[in-house]
Coordinates of C-alpha atoms in Angstrom, one line a residue:
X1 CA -14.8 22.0 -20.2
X2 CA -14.3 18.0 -20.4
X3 CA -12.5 15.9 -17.8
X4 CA -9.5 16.3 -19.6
X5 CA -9.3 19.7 -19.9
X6 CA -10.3 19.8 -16.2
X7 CA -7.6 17.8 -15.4
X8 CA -5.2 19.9 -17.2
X9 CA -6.1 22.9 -15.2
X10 CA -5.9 21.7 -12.2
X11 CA -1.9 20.4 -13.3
X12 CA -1.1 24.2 -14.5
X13 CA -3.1 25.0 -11.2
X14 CA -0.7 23.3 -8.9
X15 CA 2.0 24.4 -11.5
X16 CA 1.5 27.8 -10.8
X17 CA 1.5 27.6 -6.7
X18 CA 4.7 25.9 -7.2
X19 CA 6.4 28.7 -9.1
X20 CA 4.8 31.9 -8.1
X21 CA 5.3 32.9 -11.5
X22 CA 2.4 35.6 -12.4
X23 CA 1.9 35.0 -16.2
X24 CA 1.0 31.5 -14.7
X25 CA -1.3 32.4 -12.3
X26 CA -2.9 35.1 -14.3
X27 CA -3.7 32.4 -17.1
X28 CA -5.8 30.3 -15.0
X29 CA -8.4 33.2 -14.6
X30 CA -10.8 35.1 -16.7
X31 CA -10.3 38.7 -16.3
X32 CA -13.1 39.4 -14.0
X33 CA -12.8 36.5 -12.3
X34 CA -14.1 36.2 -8.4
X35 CA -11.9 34.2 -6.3
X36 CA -12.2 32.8 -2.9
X37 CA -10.5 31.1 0.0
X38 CA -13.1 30.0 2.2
X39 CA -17.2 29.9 0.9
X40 CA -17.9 32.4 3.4
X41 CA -15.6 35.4 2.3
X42 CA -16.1 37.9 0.1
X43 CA -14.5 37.3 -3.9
X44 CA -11.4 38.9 -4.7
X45 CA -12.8 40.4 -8.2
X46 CA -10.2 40.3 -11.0
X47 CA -7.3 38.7 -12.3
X48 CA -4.9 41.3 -11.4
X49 CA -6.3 41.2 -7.7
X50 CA -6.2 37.0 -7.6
X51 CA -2.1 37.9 -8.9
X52 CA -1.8 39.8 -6.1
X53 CA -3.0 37.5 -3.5
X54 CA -1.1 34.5 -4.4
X55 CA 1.7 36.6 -4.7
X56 CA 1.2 38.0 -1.3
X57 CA 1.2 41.5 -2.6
X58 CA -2.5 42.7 -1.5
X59 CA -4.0 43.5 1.6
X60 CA -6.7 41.3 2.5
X61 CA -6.4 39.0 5.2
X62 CA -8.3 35.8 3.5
X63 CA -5.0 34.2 2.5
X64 CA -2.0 31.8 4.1
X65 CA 1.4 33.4 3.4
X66 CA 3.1 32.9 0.4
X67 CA 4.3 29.1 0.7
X68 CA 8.2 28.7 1.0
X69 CA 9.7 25.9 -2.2
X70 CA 9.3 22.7 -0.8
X71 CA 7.1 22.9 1.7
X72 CA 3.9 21.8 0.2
X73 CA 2.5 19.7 -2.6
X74 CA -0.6 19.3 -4.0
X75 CA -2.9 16.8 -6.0
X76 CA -6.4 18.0 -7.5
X77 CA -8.4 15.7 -9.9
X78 CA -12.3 16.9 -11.1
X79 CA -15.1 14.7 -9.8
X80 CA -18.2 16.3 -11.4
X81 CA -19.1 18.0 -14.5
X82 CA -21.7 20.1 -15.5
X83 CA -21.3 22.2 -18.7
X84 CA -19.2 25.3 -17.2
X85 CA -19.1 24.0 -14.1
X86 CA -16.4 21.5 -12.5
X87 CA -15.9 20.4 -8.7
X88 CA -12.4 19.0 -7.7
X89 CA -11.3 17.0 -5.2
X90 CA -7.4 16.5 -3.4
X91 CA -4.9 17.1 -0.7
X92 CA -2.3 19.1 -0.3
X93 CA 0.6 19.0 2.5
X94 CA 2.8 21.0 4.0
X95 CA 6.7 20.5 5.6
X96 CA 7.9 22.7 8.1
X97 CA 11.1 22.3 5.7
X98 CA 12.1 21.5 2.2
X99 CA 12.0 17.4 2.4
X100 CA 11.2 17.3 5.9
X101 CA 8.4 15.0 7.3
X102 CA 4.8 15.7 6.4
X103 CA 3.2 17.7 9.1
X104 CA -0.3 18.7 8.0
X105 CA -2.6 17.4 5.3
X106 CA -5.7 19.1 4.2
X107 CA -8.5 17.5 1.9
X108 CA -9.8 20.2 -0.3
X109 CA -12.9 20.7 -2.5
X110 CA -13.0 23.3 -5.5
X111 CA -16.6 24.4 -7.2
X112 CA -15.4 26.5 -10.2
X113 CA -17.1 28.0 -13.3
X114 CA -15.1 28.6 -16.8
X115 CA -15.6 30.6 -19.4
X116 CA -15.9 29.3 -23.5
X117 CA -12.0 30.0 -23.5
X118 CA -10.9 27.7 -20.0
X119 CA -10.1 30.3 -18.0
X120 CA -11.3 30.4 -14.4
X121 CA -14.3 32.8 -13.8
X122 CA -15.5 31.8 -10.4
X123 CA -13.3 29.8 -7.8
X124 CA -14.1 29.1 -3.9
X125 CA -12.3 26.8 -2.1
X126 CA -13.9 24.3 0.8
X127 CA -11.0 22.9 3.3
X128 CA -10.5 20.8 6.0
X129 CA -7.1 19.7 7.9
X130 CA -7.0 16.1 8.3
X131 CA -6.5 14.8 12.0
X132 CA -3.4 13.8 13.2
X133 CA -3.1 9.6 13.1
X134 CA -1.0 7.8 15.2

């Protein structure tokens, strides 16, 4: 995995929130990937299940709701390197409507490992909502 590479997962990443589409998501992951929300929860083992929980259609309580079009955006870039290994760094913010103002902006951190083919083997995401500014 190089920077550019990196980069372009984190694009079909984003990509793939966006359109809820499950061939999408299911190409970002190795097929026993473990995936997870917060550092302190247990993985979600396996493609199918990480499908599943984006799409809403499992039964664990470690994700947000399915996202509503044009409510939220997102931008991810890779900050460190290390063979298999990549850590990314963005924001992402939410609307309580399509186009409406910006109401909450999280920074985000992802430590993922890859396998040889660039699929996804082990995710966790670290998040934090920004403080309101005035």
């Amino acid at each position: 995995m190089d920077r550019t590479s990196a980069q372009e997962w984190l694009d079909r990443y984003v990509a793939a929130w966006r359109s809820y589409d499950p061939a999408a998501i299911g190409a970002l992951f190795a097929d026993d990937v473990a995936y997870r929300y917060h550092p302190y929860d247990e993985p979600i083992l396996g493609r199918d299940a990480v499908v599943a929980s984006w799409l809403g259609e499992d039964a664990q309580d470690v994700a947000s709701s399915r996202d509503e079009p044009g409510t939220f955006d997102a931008s991810y870039a890779p900050v460190a390197m290390d063979g298999d290994t990549m850590v990314a760094q963005g924001t992402t913010t939410y609307r309580k409507v399509p186009g409406g103002p910006v109401h909450q902006v999280y920074d985000n951190c992802f430590v993922m490992r890859f396998d040889d083919r660039g699929r996804c083997r082990k995710f966790t995401e670290f998040y934090v909502l920004r403080p309101e500014s005035d």
